[in-house]
Coordinates of C-alpha atoms and ligand atoms in Angstrom, one line a residue:
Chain G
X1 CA 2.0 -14.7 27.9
X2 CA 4.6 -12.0 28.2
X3 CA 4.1 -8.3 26.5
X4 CA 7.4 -6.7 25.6
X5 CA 7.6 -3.1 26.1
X6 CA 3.5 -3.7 27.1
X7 CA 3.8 0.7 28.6
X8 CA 4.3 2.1 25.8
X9 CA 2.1 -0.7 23.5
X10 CA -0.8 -0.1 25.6
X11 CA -0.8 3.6 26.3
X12 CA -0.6 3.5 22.7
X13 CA -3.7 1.3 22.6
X14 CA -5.6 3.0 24.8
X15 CA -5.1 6.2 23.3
X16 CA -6.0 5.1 19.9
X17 CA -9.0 2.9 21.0
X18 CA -10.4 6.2 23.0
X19 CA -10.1 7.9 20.3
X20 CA -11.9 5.9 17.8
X21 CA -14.6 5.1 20.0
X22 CA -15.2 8.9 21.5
X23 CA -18.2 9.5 19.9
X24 CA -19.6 6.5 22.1
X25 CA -18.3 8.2 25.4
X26 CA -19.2 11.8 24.5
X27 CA -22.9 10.8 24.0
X28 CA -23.7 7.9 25.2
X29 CA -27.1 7.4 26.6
X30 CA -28.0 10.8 26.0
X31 CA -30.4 11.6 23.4
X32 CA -29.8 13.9 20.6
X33 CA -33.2 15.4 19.3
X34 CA -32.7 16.3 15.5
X35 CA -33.5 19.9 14.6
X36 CA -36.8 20.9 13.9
X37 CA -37.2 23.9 11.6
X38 CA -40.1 25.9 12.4
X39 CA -42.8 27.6 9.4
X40 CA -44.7 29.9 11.7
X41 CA -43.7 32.7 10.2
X42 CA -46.3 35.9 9.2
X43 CA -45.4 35.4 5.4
X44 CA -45.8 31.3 5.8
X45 CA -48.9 32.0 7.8
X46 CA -50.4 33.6 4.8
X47 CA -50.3 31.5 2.0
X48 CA -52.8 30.1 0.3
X49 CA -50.6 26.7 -0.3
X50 CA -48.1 25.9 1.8
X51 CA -45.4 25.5 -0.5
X52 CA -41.2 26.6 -1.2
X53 CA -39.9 27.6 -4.6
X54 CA -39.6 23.5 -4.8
X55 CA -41.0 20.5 -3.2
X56 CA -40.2 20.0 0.4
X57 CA -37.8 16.8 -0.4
X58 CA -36.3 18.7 -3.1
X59 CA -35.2 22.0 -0.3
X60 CA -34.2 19.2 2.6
X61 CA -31.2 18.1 0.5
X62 CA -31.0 20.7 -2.4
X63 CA -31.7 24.1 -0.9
X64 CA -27.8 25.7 -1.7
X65 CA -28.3 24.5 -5.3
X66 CA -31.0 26.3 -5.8
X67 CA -29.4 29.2 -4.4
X68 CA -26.4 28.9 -6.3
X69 CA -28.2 28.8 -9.5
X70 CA -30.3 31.9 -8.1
X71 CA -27.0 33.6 -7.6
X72 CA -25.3 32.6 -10.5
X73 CA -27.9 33.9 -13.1
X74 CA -28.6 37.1 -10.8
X75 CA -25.3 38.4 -10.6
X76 CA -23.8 37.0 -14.1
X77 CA -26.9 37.2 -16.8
X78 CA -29.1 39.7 -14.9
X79 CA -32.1 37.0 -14.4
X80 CA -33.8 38.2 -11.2
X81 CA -36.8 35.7 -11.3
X82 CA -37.7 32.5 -11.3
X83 CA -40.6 30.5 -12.1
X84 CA -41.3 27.3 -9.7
X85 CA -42.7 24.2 -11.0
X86 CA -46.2 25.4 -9.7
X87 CA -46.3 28.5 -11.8
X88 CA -45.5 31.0 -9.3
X89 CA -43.3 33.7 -9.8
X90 CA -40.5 34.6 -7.2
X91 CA -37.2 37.2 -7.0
X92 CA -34.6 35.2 -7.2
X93 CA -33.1 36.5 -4.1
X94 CA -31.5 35.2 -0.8
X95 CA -33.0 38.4 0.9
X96 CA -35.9 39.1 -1.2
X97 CA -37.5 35.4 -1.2
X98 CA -36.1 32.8 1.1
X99 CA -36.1 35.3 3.6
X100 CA -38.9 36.9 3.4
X101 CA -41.0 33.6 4.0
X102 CA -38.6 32.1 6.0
X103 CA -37.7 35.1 8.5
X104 CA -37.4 33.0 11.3
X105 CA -33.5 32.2 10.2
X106 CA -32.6 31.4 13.8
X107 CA -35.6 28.8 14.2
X108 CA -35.1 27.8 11.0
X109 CA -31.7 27.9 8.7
X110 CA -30.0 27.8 11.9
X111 CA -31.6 25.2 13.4
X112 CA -30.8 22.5 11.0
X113 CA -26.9 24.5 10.4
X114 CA -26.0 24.5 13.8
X115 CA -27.1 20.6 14.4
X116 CA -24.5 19.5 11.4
X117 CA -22.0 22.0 12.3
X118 CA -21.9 24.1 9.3
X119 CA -22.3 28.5 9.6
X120 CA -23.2 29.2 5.7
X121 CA -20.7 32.8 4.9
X122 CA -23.5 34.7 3.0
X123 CA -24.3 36.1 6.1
X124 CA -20.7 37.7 6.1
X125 CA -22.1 40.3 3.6
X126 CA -26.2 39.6 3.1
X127 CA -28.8 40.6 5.8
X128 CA -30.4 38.6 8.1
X129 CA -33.9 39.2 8.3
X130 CA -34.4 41.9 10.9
X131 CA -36.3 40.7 13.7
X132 CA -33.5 38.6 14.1
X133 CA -30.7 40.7 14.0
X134 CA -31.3 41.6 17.7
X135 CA -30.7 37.9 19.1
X136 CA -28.7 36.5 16.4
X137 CA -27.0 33.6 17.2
X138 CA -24.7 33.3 14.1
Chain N
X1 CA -6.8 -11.4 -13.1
X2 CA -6.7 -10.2 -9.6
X3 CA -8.2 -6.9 -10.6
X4 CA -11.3 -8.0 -12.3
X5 CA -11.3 -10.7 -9.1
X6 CA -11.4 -7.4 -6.9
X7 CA -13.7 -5.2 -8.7
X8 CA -16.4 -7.8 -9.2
X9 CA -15.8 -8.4 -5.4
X10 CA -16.0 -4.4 -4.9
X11 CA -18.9 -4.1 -7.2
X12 CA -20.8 -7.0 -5.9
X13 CA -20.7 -5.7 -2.4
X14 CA -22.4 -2.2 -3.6
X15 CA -24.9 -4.3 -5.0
X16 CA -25.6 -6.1 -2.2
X17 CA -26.2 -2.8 -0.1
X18 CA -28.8 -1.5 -3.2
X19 CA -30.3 -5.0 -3.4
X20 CA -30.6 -5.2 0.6
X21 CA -32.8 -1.9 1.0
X22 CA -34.0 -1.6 -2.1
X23 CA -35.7 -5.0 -3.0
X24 CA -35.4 -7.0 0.7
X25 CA -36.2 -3.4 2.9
X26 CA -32.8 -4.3 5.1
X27 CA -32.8 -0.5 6.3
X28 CA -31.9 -1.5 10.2
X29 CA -29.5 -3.9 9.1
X30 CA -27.8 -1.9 6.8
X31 CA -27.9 1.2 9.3
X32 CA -27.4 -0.3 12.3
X33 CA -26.5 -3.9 12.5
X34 CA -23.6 -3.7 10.7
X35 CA -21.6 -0.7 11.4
X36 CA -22.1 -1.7 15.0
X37 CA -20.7 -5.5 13.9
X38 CA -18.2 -3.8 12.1
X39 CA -16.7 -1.2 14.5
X40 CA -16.9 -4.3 16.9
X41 CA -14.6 -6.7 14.6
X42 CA -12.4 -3.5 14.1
X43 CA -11.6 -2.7 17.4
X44 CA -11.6 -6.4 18.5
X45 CA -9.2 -7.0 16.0
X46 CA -6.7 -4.0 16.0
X47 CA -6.5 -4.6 19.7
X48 CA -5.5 -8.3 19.0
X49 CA -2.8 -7.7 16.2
X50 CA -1.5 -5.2 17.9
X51 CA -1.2 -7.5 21.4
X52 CA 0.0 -10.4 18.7
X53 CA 3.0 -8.2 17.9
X54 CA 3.7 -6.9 20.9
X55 CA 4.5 -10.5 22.5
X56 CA 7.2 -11.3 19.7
X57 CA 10.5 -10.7 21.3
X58 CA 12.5 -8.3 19.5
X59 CA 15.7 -8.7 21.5
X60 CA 18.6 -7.6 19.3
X61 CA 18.6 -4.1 18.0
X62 CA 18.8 -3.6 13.8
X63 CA 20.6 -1.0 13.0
X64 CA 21.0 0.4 9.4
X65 CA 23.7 0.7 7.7
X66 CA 23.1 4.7 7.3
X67 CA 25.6 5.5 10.2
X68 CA 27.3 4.4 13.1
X69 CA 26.0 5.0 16.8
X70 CA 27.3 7.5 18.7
X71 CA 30.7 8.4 18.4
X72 CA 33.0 5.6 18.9
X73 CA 35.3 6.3 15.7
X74 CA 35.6 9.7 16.3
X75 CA 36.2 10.8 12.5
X76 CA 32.8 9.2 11.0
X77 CA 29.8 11.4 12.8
X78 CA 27.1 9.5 13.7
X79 CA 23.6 9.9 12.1
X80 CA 21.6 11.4 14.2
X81 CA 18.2 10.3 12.1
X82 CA 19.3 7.4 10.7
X83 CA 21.2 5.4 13.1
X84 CA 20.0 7.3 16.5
X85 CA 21.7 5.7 19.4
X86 CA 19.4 7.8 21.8
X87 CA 15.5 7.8 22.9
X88 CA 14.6 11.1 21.2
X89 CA 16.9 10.3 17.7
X90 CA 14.4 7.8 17.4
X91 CA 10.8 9.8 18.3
X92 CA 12.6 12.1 15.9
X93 CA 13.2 9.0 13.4
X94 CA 9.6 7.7 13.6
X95 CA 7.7 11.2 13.4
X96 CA 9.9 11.8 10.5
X97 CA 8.5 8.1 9.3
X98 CA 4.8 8.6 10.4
X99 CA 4.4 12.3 9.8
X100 CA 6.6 12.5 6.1
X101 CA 6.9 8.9 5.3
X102 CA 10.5 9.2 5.0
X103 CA 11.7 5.7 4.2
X104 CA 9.3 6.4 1.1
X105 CA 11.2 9.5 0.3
X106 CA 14.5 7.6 -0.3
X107 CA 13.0 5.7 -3.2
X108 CA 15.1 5.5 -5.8
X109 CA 14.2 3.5 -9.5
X110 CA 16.7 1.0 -10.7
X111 CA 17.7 0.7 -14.7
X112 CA 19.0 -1.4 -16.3
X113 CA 20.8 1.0 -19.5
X114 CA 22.1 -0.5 -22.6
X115 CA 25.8 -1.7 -22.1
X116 CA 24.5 -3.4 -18.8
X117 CA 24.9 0.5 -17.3
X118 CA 22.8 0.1 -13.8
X119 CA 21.4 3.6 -13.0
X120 CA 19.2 4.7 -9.6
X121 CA 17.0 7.4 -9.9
X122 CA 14.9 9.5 -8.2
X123 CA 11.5 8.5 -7.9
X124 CA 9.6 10.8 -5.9
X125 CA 6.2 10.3 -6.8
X126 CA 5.1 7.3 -5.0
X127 CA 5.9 9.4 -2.3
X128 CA 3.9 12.3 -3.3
X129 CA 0.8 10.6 -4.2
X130 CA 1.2 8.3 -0.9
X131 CA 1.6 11.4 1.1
X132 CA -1.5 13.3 -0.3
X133 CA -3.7 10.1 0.1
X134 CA -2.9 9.9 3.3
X135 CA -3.6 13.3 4.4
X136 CA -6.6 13.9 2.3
X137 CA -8.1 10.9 3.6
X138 CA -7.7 11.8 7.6
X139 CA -9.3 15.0 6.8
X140 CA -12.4 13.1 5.1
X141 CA -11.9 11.1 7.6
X142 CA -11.9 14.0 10.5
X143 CA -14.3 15.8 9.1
X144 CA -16.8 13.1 9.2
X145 CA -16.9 13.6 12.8
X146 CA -19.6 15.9 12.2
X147 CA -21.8 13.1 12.1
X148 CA -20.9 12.1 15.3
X149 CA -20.7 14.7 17.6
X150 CA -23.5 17.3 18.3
X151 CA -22.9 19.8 19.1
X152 CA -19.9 20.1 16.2
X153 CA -16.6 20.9 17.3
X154 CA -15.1 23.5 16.6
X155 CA -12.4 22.5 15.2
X156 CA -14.3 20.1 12.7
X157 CA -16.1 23.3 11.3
X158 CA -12.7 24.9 11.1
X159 CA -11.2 22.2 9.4
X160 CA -14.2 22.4 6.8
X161 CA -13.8 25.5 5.7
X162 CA -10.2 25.7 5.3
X163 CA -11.2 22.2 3.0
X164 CA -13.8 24.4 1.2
X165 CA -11.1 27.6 1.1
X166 CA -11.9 28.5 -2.8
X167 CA -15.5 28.5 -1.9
X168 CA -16.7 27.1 -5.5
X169 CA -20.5 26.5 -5.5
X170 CA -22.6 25.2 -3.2
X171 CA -22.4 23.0 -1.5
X172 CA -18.8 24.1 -1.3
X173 CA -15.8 22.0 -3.3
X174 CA -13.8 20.1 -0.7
X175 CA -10.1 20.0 -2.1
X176 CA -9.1 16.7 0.2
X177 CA -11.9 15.1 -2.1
X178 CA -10.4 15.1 -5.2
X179 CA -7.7 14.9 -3.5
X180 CA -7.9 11.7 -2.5
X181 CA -9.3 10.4 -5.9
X182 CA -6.3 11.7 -7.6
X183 CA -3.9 10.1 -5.6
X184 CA -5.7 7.2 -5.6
X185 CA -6.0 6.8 -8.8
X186 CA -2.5 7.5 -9.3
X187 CA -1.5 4.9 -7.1
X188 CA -3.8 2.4 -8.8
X189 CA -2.3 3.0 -12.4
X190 CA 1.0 3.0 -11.3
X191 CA 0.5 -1.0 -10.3
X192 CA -1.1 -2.0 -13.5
X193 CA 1.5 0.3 -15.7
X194 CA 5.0 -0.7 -14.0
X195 CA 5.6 -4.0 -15.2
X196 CA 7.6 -5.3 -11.8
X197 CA 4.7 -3.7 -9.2
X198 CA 2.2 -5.4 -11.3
X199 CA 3.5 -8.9 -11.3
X200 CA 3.5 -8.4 -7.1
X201 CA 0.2 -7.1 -6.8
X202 CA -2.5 -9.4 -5.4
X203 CA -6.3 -9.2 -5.7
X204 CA -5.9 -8.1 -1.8
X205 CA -3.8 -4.8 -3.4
X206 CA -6.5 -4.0 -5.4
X207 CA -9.0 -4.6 -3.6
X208 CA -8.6 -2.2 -0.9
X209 CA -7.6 0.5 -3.6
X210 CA -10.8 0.4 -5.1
X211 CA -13.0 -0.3 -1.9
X212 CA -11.8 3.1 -1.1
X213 CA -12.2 4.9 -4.3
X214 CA -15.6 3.7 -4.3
X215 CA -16.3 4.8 -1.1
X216 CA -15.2 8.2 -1.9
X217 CA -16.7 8.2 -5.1
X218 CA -20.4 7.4 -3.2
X219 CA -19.6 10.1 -1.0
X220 CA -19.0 12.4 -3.4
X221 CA -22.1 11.5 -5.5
X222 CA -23.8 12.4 -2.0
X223 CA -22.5 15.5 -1.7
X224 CA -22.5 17.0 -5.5
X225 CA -24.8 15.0 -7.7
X226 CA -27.2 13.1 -6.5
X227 CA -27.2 14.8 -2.7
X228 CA -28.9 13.3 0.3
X229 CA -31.2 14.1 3.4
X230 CA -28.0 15.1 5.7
X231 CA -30.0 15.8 8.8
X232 CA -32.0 12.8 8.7
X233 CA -29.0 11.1 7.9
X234 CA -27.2 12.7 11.2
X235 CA -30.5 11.4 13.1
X236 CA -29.1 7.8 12.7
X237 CA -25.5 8.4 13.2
X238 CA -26.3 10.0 15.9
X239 CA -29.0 7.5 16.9
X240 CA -25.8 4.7 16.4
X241 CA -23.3 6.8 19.4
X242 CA -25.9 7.4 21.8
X243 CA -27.1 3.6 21.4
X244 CA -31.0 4.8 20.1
X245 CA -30.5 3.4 16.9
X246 CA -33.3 4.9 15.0
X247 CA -33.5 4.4 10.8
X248 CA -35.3 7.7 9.7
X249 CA -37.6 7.4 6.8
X250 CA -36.5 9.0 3.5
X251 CA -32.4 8.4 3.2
X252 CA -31.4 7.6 0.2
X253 CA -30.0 4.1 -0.6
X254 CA -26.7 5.7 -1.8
X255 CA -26.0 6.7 1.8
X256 CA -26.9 2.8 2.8
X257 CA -24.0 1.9 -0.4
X258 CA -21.5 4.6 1.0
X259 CA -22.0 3.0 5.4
X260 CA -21.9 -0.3 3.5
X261 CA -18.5 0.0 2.0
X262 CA -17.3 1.6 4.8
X263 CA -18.1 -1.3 7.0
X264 CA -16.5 -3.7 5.3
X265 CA -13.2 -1.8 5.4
X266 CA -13.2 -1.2 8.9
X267 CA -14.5 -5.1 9.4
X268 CA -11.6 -5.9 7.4
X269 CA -9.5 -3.4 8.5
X270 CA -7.6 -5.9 11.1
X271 CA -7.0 -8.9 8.7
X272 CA -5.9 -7.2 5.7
X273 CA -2.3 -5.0 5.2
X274 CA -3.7 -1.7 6.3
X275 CA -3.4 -2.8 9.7
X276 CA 0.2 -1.0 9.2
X277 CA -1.9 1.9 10.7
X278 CA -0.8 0.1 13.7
X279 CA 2.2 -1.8 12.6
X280 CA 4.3 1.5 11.9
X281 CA 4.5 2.0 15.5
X282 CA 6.3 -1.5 15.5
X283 CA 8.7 -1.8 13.4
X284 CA 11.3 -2.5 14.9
X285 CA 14.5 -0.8 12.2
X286 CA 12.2 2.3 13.0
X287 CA 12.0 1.9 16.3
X288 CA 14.6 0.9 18.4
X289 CA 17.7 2.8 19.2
X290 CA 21.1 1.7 17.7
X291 CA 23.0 1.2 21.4
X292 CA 24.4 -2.2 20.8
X293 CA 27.5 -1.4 21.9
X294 CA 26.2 0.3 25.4
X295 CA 23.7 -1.5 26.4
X296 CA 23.6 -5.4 26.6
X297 CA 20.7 -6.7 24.6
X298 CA 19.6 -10.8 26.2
X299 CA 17.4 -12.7 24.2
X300 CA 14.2 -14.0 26.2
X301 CA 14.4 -16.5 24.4
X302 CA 17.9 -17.7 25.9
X303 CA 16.8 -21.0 27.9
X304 CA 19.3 -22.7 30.9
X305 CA 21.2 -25.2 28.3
X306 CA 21.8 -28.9 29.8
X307 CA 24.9 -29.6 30.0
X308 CA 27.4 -32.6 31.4
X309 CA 30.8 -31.4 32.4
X310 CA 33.8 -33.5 32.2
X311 CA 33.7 -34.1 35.7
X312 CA 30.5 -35.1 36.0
X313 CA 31.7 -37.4 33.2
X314 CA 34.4 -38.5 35.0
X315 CA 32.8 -39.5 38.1
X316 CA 30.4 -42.0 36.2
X317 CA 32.9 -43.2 34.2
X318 CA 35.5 -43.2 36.2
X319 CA 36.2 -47.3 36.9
X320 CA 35.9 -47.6 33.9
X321 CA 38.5 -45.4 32.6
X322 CA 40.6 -46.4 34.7
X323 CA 40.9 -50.2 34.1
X324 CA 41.5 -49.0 29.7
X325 CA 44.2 -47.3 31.5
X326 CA 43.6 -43.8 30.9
X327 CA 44.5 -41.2 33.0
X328 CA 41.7 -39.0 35.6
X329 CA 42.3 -35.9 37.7
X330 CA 40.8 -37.7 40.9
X331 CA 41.9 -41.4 41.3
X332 CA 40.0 -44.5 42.4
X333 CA 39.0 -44.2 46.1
X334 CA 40.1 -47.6 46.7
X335 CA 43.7 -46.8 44.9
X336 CA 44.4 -43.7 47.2
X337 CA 44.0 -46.3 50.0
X338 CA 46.5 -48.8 48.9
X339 CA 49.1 -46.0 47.8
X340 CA 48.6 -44.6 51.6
X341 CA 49.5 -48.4 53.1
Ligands
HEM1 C1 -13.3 5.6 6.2 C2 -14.4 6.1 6.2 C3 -15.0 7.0 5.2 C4 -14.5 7.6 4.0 C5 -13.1 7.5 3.4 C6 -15.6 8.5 3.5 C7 -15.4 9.2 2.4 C8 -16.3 10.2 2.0 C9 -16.1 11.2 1.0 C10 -14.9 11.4 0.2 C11 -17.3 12.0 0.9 C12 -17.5 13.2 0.0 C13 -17.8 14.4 0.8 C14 -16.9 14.8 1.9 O1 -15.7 14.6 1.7 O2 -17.4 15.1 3.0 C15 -18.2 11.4 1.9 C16 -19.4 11.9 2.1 C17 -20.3 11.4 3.0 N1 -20.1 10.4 3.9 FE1 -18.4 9.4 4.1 N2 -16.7 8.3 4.3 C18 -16.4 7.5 5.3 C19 -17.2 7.1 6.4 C20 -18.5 7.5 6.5 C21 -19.4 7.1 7.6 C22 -19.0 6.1 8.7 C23 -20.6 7.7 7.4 C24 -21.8 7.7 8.1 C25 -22.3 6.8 8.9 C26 -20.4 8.5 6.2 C27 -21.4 9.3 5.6 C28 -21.2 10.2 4.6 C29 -22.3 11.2 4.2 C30 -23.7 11.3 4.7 C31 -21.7 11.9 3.1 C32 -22.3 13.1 2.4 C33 -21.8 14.4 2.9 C34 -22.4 15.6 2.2 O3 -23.2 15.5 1.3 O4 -21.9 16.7 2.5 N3 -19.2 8.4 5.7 N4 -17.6 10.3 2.5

């Protein structure tokens, strides 16, 4: 069994095969532990029920709809509240109500952001809550 | 025919993902057992097509009829791109090829006009569309990455955002999506609307086509409609790298559709005609430089020829020939003998 030209084939090969399978050699055998967003938070702490503006399954994978609707209807047709499933009444605000509960951004937003690899741009122009502002991580 | 043949096939194979977690609780199976299987055929069976080819002789260079090499009638130039006689004309010739899909470029349509007129003309969108289906779907594909590597590169979170640039909604529009549906779409009709690409397309043509569009269209259902638990989803991605596999609880069965689909393209990957991934590299009016006339080119597969020269012929025949009488460059020994006395 004769390869012709086998240098250049298998450097080729190898390169390609690396590079498919570099995941596998970045990680392997280490363990990656997922995030896990923390609700210890003074605001949290004091609720009666532990609830968000939705329920929990709903945030995990829908959270940026939410605030895009929030936005949308703040900023185009002046609607500055919103009224959860439950009843409750909440400013529909980035600062004013996801914040204000969850003011632990860096052990919680972050947390989950930094483990997919994404660094939402609202903080370009909103404020992080400000206990964090002195070790934020962005 | 073929189509229907490759969209039940297509269709079937979603269902059997929804059926497998849904109804039979095949969670692991789906999101573990078979990627790894599948990523194990893959690379199995790149590596062996690509050893396949490369132990085919190619001995004899084919040059195109573009231009001549180098410059041995001095008043035609040679093509530097076309016909390169030199190592780096042809890197230059298959970058062109991989990077711009050049050979595409030149496609031209032929008519037939009334008074048997035959006309060539451009035809440029094949190439378009095969360009921006290519490109949009190594982004996807680069961009996945995310799930793969923690922490994220930075250049995979860079490559996001200049894929989310106009910033529409949340989670943000990513152009190479629709990209890649476009183009593939495109690329479907054109087979089922030009009469000639029709008749030579085989359930194999459509099949991959619409593996991939629904692929991409489960992705994109994850990402803007019916969206998913991303992190626990990165918990088993991540769980299939570091070799932890762990199926967390909650992920929705599209996800188990979208890793289903996938594995079977990359399962199939090897055996079916996008392993010109690969082949591109190979081919050899691409890649080999026109230096017939310098260099001498032996085929391997030249072999030492048996052969029986005259006088070999002669000496077993000799006697013989010479009592018919006919003539031989070395006489009888005995003969030499009585001519001496
Ligand atoms: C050839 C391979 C693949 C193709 C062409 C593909 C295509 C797509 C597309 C077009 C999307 C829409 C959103 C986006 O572009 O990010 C998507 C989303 C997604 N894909 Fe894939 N995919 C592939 C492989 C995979 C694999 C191997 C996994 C995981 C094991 C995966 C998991 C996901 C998930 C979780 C989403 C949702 C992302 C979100 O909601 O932001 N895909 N895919």
């Amino acid at each position: 069994m004769k390869i012709y030209d086998a240098k250049p084939i298998l450097i080729g090969l190898l390169i390609f095969v690396g590079f498919v399978s570099m995941p596998f050699w970045l990680h392997g055998g280490k363990v990656s532990p997922p995030p896990d967003p923390k609700l210890d938070t003074p605001a949290i702490q004091i609720l009666e029920k532990k609830e968000c503006v939705a329920s929990k399954e709903y945030m995990r994978t829908s959270h940026m709809v939410i605030l895009n609707d929030w936005r949308t209807q703040a900023v185009r047709n002046s609607k500055r509240f919103y009224v959860t499933a439950g009843g409750a009444n909440y400013p529909a605000s980035l600062q004013r109500a996801c914040m204000k509960c969850h003011s632990n951004k860096a052990q919680f937003c972050d947390t989950c952001h930094n483990y997919i690899g994404l660094a939402p741009y609202c903080w370009d122009c909103h404020l992080p809550p400000k206990q964090e502002t002195a070790q934020a991580t962005k | 025919m073929g189509m229907k043949f490759a969209l039940g096939v297509v269709l079937g194979l979603a269902l059997a993902a929804i059926v497998g977690v849904k109804v039979l609780g095949l969670q692991y199976v789906f999101g573990v057992v078979i990627p790894y299987a599948a990523l194990g055929t893959f690379l199995i069976g790149f590596i062996y097509r690509i050893i396949d080819w490369a132990r085919s002789p190619v001995p004899f260079r084919i040059p195109t009829t573009a231009g001549q090499q180098y410059t041995s009638l001095t008043w035609i130039k040679p093509s530097k791109f076309d016909s390169p006689y030199t190592k780096l004309g042809v890197v230059g010739r298959m970058a062109l090829e991989i990077l711009l899909f050049r050979s595409l470029f030149r496609n031209t349509k032929m008519q037939l006009r009334e008074g048997g007129k035959l006309t060539y003309h451009w035809e440029k969108w094949l190439w378009l569309a095969a360009l921006a289906f290519h490109y949009s779907f190594l982004i996807i594909f680069l961009r996945h990455f995310r799930f793969f590597a923690d922490p994220v590169p930075g250049i995979i979170q860079w490559l996001e955002n200049a894929d989310t640039f106009f910033e529409m909604g949340l989670p943000g529009i990513l152009l190479s999506d629709f990209v890649l549906v476009v183009a593939a779409t495109y690329l479907f009709i054109r087979r089922v609307v030009i009469p000639q690409v029709k008749y030579v397309s085989l359930p194999a043509d459509y099949f991959v086509l619409f593996l991939i569009l629904a692929i991409a269209i489960t992705g994109m259902l994850m990402r803007y409609i019916w969206r998913v638990d991303i992190v626990s989803i990165k918990q088993l991605t991540m769980g299939l790298v570091t070799f932890h596999p762990t199926v967390p609880k909650g992920i929705s069965v599209l996800f188990f559709v979208h890793l289903f689909l996938v594995s079977i393209l990359f399962a199939y990957f090897p055996f079916s005609k996008l392993v010109h991934m690969g082949g591109i590299f190979l081919s050899p009016t691409r890649n080999l430089p026109n230096n017939s006339r310098m260099v001498l080119h032996v085929n391997p597969w030249d072999y030492p020829v048996k052969v029986h020269t005259y006088e070999e012929y002669e000496e077993e025949f000799r006697e013989k020939m010479v009592e018919a009488g006919l003539p031989v460059e070395k006489p009888l020994e005995g003969m030499e003998e009585d001519k001496a006395e």
